[in-house]
mmCIF file of C-alpha atoms in Angstrom:
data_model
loop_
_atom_site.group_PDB
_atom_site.id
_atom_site.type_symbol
_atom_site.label_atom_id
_atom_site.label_comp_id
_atom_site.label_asym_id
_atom_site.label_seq_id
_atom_site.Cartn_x
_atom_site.Cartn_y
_atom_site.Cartn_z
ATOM 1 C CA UNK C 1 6.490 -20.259 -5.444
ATOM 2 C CA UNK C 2 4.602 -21.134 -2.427
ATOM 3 C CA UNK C 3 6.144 -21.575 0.950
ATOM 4 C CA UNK C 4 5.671 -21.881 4.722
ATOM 5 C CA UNK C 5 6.148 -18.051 4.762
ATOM 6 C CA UNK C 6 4.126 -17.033 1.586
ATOM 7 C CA UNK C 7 1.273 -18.963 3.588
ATOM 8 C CA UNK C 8 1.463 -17.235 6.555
ATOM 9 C CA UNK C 9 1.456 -13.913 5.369
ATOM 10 C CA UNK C 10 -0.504 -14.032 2.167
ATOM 11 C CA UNK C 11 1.932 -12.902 -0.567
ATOM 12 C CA UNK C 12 2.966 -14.034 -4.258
ATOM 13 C CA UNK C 13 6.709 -14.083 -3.545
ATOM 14 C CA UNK C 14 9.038 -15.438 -0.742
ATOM 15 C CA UNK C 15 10.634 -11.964 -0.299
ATOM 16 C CA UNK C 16 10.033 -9.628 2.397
ATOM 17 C CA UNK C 17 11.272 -6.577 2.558
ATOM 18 C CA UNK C 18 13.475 -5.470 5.840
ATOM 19 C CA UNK C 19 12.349 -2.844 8.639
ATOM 20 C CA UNK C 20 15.013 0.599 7.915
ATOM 21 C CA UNK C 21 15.246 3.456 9.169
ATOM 22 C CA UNK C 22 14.055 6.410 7.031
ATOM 23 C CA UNK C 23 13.573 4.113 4.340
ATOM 24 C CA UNK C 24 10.703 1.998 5.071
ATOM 25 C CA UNK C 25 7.938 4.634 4.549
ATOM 26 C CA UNK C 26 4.714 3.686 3.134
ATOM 27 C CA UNK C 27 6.145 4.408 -0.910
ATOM 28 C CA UNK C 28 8.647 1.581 0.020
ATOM 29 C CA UNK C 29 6.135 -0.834 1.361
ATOM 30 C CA UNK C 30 3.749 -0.442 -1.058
ATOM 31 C CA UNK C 31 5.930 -0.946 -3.438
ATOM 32 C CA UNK C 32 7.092 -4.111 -2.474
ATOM 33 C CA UNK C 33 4.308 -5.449 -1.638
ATOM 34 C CA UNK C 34 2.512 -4.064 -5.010
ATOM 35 C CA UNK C 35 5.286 -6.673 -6.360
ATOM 36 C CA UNK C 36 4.260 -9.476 -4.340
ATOM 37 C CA UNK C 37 6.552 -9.389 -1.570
ATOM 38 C CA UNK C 38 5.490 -8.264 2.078
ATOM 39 C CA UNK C 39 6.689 -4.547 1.876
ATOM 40 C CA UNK C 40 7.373 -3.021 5.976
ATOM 41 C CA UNK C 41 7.023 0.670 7.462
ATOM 42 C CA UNK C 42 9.476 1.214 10.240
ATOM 43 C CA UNK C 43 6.993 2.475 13.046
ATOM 44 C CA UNK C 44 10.340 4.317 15.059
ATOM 45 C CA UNK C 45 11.023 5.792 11.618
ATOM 46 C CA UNK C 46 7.544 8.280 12.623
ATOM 47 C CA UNK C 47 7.427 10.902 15.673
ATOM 48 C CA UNK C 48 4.704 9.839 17.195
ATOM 49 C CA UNK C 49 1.737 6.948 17.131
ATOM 50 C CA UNK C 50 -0.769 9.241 15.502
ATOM 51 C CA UNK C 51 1.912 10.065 12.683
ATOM 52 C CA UNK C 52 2.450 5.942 12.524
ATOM 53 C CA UNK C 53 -1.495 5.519 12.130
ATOM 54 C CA UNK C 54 -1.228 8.069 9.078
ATOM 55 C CA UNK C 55 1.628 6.383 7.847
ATOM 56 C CA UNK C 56 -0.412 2.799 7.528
ATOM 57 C CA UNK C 57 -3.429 4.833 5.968
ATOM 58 C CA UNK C 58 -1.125 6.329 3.291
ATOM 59 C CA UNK C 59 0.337 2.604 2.519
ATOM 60 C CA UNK C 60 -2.768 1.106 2.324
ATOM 61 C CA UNK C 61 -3.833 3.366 -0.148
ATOM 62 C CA UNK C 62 -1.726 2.688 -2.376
ATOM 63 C CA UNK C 63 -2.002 -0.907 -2.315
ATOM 64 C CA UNK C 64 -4.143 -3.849 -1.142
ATOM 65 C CA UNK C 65 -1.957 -6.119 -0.585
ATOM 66 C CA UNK C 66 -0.720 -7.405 3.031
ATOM 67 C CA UNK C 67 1.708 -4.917 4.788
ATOM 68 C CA UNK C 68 3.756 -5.543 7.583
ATOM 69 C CA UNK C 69 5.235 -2.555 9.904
ATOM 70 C CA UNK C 70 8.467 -3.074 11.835
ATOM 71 C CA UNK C 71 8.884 -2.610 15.718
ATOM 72 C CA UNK C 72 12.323 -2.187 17.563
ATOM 73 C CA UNK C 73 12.336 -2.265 21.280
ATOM 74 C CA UNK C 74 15.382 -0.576 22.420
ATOM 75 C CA UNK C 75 16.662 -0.629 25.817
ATOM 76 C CA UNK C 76 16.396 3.458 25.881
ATOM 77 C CA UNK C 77 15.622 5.785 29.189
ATOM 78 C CA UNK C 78 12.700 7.472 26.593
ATOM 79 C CA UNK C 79 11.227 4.942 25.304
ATOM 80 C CA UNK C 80 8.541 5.170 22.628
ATOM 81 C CA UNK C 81 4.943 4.903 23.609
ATOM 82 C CA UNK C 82 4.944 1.422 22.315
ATOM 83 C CA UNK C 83 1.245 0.659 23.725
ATOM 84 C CA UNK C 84 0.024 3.435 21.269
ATOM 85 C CA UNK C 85 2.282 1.791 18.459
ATOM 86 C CA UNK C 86 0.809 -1.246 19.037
ATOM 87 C CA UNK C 87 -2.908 0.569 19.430
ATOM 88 C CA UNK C 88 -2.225 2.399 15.689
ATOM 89 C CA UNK C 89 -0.556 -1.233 14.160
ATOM 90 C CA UNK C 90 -3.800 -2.851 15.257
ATOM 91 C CA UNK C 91 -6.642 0.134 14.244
ATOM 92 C CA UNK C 92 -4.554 0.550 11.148
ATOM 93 C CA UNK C 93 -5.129 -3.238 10.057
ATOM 94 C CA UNK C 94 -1.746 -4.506 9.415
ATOM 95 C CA UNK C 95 -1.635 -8.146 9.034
ATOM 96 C CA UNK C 96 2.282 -8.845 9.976
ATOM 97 C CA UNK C 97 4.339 -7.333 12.498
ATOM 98 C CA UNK C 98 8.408 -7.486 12.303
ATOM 99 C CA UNK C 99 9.752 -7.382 15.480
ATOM 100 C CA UNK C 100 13.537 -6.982 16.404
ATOM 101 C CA UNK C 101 15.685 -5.440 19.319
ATOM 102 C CA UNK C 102 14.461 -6.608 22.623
ATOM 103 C CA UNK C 103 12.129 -9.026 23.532
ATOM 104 C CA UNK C 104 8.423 -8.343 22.483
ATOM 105 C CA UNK C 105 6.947 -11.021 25.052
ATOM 106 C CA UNK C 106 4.905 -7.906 26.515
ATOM 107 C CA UNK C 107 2.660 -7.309 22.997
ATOM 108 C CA UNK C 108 2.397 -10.716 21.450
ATOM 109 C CA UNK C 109 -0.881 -11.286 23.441
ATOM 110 C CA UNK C 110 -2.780 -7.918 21.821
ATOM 111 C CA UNK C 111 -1.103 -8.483 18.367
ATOM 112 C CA UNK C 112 -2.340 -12.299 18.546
ATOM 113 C CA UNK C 113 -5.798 -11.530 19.554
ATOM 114 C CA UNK C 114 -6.020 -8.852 16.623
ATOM 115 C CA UNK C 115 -5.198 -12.248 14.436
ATOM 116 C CA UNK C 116 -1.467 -10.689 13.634
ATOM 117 C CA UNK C 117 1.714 -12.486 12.421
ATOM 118 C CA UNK C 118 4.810 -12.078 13.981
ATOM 119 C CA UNK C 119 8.151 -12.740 12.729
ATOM 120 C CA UNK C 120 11.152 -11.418 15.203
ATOM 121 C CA UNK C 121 14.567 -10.796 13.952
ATOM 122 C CA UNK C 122 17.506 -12.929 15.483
ATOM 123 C CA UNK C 123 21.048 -13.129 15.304
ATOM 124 C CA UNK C 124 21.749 -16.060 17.009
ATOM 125 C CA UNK C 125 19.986 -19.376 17.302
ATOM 126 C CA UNK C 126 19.467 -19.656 20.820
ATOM 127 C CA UNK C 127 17.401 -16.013 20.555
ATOM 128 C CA UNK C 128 15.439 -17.843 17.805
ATOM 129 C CA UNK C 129 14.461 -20.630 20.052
ATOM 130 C CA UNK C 130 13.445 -18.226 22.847
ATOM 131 C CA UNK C 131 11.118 -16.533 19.809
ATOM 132 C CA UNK C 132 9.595 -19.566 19.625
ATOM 133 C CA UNK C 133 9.228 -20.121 22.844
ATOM 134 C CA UNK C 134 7.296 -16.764 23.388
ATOM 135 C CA UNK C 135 4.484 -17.280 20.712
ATOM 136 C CA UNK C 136 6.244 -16.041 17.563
ATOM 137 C CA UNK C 137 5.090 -17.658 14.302
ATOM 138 C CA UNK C 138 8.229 -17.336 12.558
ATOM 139 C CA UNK C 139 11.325 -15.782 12.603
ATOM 140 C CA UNK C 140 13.883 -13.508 10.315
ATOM 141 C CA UNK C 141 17.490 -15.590 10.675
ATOM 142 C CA UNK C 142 20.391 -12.397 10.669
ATOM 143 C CA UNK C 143 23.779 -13.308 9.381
ATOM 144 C CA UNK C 144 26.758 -11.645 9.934
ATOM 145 C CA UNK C 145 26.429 -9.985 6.621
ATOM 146 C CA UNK C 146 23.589 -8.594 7.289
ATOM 147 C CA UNK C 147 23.836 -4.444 7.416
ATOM 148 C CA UNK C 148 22.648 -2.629 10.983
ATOM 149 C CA UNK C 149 22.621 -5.084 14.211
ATOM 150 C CA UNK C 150 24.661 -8.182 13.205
ATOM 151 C CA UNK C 151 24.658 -9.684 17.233
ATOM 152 C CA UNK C 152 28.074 -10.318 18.477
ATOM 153 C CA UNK C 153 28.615 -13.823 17.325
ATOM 154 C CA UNK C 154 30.036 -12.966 14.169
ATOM 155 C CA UNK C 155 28.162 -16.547 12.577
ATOM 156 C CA UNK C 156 28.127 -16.101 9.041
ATOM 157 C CA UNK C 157 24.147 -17.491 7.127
ATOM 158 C CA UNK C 158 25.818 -20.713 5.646
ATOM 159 C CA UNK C 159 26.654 -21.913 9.010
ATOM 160 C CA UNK C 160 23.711 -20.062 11.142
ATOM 161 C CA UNK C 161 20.768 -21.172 8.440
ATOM 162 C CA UNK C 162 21.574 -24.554 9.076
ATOM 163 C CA UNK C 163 21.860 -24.763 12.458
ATOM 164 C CA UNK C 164 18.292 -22.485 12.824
ATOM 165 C CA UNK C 165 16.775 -25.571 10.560
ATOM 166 C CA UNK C 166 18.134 -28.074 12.906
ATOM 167 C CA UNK C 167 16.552 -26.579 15.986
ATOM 168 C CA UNK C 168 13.155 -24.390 15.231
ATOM 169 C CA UNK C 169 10.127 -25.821 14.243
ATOM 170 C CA UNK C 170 8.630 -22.418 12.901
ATOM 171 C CA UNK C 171 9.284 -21.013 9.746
ATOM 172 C CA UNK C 172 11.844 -18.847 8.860
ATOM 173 C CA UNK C 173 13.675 -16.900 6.630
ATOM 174 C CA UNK C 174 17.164 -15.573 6.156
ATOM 175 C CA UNK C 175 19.004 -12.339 6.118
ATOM 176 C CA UNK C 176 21.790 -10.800 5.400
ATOM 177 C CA UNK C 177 23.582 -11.160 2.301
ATOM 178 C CA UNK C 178 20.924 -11.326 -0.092
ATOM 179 C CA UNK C 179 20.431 -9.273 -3.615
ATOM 180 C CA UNK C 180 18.879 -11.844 -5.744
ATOM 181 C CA UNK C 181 17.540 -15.101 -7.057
ATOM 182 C CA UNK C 182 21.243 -17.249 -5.823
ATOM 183 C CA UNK C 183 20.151 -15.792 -2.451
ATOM 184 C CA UNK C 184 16.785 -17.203 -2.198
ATOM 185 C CA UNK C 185 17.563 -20.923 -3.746
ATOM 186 C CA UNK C 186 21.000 -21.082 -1.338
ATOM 187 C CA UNK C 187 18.475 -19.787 1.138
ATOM 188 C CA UNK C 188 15.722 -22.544 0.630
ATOM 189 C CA UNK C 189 18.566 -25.219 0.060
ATOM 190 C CA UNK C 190 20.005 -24.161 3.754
ATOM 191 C CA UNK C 191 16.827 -24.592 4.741
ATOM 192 C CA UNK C 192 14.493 -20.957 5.139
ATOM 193 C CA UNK C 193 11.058 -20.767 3.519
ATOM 194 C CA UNK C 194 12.120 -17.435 2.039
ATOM 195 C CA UNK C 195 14.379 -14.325 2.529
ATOM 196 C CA UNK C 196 14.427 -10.889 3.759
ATOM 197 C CA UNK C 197 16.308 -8.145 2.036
ATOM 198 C CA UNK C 198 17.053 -4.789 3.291
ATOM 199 C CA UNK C 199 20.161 -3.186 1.873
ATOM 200 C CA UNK C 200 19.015 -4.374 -2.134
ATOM 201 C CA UNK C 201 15.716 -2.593 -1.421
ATOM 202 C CA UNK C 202 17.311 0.710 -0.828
ATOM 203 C CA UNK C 203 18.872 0.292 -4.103
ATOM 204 C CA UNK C 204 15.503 1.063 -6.182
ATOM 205 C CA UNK C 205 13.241 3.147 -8.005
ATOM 206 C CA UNK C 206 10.568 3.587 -5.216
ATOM 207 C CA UNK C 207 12.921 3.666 -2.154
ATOM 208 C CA UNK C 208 12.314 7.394 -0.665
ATOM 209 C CA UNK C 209 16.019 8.137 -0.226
ATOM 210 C CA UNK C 210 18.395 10.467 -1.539
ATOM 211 C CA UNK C 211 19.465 9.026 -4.796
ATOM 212 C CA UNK C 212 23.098 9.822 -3.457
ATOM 213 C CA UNK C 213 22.498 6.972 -1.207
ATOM 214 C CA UNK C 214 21.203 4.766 -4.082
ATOM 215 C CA UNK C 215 24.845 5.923 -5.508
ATOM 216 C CA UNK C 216 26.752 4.811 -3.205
ATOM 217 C CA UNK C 217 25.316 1.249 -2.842
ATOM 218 C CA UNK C 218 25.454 0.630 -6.416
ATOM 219 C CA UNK C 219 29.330 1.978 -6.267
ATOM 220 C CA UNK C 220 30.253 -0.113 -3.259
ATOM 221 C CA UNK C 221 31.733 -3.221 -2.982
ATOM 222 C CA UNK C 222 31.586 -5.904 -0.630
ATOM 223 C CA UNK C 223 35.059 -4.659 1.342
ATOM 224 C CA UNK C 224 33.368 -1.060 2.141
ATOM 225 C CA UNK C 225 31.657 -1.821 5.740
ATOM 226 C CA UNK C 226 32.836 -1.497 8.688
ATOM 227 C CA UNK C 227 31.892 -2.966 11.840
ATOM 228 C CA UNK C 228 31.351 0.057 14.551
ATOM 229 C CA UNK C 229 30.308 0.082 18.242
ATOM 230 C CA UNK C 230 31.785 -3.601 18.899
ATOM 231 C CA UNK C 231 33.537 -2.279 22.218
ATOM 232 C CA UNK C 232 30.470 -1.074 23.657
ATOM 233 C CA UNK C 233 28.733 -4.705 22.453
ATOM 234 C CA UNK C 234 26.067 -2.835 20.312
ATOM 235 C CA UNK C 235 28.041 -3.988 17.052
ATOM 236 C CA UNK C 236 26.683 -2.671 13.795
ATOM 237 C CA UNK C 237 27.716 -2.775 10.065
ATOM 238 C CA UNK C 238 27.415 0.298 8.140
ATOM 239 C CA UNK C 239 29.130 1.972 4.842
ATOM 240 C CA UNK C 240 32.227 3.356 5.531
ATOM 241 C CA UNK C 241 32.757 7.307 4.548
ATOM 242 C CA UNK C 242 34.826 10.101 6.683
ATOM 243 C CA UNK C 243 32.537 9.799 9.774
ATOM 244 C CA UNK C 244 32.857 5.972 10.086
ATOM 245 C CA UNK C 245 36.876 6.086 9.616
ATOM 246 C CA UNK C 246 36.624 8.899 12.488
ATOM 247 C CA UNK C 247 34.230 6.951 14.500
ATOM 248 C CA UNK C 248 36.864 3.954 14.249
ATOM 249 C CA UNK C 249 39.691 6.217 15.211
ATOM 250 C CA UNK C 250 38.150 7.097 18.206
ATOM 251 C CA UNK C 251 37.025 3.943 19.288
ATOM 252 C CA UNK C 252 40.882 2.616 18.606
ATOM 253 C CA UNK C 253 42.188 5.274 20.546
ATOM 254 C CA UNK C 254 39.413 5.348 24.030
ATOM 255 C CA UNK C 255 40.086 1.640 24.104
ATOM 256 C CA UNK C 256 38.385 0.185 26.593
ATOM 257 C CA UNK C 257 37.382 3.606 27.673
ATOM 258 C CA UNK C 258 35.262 4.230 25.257
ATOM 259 C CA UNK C 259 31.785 5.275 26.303
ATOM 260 C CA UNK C 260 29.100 6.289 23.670
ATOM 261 C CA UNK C 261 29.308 9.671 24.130
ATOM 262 C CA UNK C 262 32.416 9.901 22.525
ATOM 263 C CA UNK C 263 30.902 8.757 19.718
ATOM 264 C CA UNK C 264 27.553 10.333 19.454
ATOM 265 C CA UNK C 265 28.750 12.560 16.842
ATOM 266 C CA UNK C 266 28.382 9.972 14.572
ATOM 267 C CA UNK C 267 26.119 7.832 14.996
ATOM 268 C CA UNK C 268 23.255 9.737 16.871
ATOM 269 C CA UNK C 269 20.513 11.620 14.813
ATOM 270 C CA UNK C 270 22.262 11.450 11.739
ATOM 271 C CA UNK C 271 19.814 9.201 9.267
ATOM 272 C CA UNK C 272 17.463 12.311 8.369
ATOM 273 C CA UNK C 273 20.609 14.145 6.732
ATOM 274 C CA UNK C 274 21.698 10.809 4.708
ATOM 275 C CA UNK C 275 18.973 9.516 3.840
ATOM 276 C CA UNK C 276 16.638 12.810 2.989
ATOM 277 C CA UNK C 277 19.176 15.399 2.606
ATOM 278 C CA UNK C 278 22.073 13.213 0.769
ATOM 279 C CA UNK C 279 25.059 14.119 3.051
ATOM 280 C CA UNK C 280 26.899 11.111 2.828
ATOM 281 C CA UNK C 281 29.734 12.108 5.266
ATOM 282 C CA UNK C 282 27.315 12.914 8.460
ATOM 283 C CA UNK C 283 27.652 9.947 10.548
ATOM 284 C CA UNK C 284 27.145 6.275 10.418
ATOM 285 C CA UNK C 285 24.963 4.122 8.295
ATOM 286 C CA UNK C 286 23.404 0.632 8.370
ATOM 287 C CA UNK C 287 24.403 -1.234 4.759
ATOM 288 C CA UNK C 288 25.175 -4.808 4.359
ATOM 289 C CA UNK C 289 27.881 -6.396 2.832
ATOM 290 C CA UNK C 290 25.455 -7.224 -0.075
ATOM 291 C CA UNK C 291 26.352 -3.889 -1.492
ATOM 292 C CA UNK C 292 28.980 -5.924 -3.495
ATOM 293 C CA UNK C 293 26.118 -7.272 -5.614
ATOM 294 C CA UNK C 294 24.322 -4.465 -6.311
ATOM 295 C CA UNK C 295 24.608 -2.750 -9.331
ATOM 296 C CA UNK C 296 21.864 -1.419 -10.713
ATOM 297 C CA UNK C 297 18.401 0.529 -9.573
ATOM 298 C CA UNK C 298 15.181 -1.379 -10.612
ATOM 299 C CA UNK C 299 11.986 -0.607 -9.390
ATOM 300 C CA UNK C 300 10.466 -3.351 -7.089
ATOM 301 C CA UNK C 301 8.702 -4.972 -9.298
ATOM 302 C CA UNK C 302 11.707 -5.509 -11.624
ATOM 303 C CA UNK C 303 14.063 -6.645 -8.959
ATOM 304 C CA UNK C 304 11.253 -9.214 -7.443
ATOM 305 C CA UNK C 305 10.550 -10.649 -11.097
ATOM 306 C CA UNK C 306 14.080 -10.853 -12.019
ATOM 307 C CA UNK C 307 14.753 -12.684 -8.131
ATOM 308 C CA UNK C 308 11.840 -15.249 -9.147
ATOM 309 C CA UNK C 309 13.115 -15.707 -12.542
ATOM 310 C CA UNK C 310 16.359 -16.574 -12.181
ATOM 311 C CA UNK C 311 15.369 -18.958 -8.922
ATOM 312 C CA UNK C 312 13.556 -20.659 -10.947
ATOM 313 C CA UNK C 313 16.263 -20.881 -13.676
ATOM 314 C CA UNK C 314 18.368 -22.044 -11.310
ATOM 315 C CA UNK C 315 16.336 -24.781 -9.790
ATOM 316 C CA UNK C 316 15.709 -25.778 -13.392
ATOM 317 C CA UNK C 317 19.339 -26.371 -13.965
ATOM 318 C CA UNK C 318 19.796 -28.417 -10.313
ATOM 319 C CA UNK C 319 16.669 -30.788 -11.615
ATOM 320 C CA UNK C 320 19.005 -31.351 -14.630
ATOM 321 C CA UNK C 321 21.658 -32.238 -12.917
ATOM 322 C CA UNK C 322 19.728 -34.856 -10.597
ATOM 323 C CA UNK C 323 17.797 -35.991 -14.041
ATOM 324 C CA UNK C 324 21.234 -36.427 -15.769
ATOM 325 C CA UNK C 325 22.528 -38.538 -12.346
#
């Protein structure tokens, strides 16, 4: 299937695979990108630049195929040494750069000049446009479904798809909501050129996560997120489990006192234990309400083949119908 966004970025499949924390190591992106997706390493995910440059070198050992590496800009007092990110994305020959979180107007020149791709992660329209605006070659359109950072607009992908066709003239894709191959044709129907998936990739063979977390995907449905930090305007969607509940107990009773410290408990520092160790009560994290359609643990390759197949059933069957008309 070829597409505005398999063009730009050189892969078989319309499928990219989502920047996560402590999940998108270099066995994750290889993978995916092994299976003709664009697989992503989560550059905040490492300690430090050098340990990012290692990171790439490991990846693109294992596969030849183009990677991408995601980039979050974070309105933090410490921030990262994002030059040196940039310097090790660059040196390390990555072809496609996710970006998300703040604006990256500051590195699009040095990641255009090295001839990279960038695709920037909105919630909203309007931040879509400004994308645009600023250089980006496409963008990754993030429903209210979606797990992690869902904005504070609360627009669902059937409604926000179509409105990002009406309005961008780059490519984009969606995200947020999607497991399979309904996702992708509703998703080219509504008007993407392909479809990012972050939740059903932590649900696989190759994912580097505690199979506890695998588990728990595969046992949840799509009721068991919650939406945390909405008072403090930093809303994001994560599995619920005896932290969350307490983190939403607090936050009910602080009102509109409630200052993230109160809450730091939860939600700060806590991904190493869940996602390496398996402690699936230490804090808050990021899972989409796509967990309702998950229910099994394929390797990459066997959840991108199965995604193509049954698009293309499914297109099939539409081209009946308009035949039989």
């Amino acid at each position: 299937m070829k597409t505005a966004i398999t063009e730009m970025f050189g892969i078989e499949h319309p499928i990219i695979q989502g920047g996560m924390h402590y999940v998108g190591f270099a066995e994750m992106a290889a993978a995916v990108s092994n299976a003709g997706g664009l697989g992503i390493i989560t550059a905040l995910t490492q300690k430090t630049p050098a340990d990012l440059a290692n990171e790439i070198a490991r990846c693109k050992d294992m596969t030849d195929k183009p990677i991408g590496v995601n980039v979050t800009f974070l309105p933090t007092v410490n921030a990262p040494d994002y030059p040196a990110i940039i310097k090790a994305i660059i040196e390390g020959g990555v072809t496609v750069v996710e970006t998300a979180g703040n604006n990256p107007a500051q590195v699009l020149p040095y990641l255009k000049d090295a001839g990279i791709k960038v695709i920037h992660k909105c919630t909203a329209v309007r931040h879509a446009l400004k994308a645009q605006s600023i250089g980006c070659d496409a963008v990754s359109v993030d429903g209210f479904e979606c797990g992690g950072h869902p904005g504070e607009d609360d627009i669902p992908n059937f409604i926000l798809l179509p409105r990002a066709a009406d309005e961008l003239e780059i490519p984009f894709v969606s995200s947020g909501g999607m497991a399979d191959g309904r996702s992708l044709v509703a998703s080219l129907a509504l008007g993407a050129q392909g479809m990012n998936m972050g939740t059903r990739f932590i649900a696989t063979k190759e994912a580097p996560v505690h199979e506890n977390v695998k588990a728990a995907i595969v046992a949840a449905s799509e009721l068991d997120t919650r939406l945390v930090m909405r008072p403090l305007r930093n809303t994001e969607r994560v599995m619920t489990n005896d932290a969350v509940e307490e983190l939403l107990r607090i936050e009910k009773e602080k009102g509109a006192n409630l200052k993230f410290e109160d809450i730091i408990e939860q939600v700060a520092g806590v991904y190493p234990r869940i996602m390496m160790e398996g402690d699936m009560d230490a804090g808050a994290w990021s899972c989409g309400m796509v967990a309702g359609l998950i229910n099994d643990i394929p390797t990459c390759k066997e959840l991108i083949d199965g995604i193509m197949q049954q698009a293309e059933d499914i297109l099939a069957r539409m081209n009946g119908y308009v035949a039989a008309g």
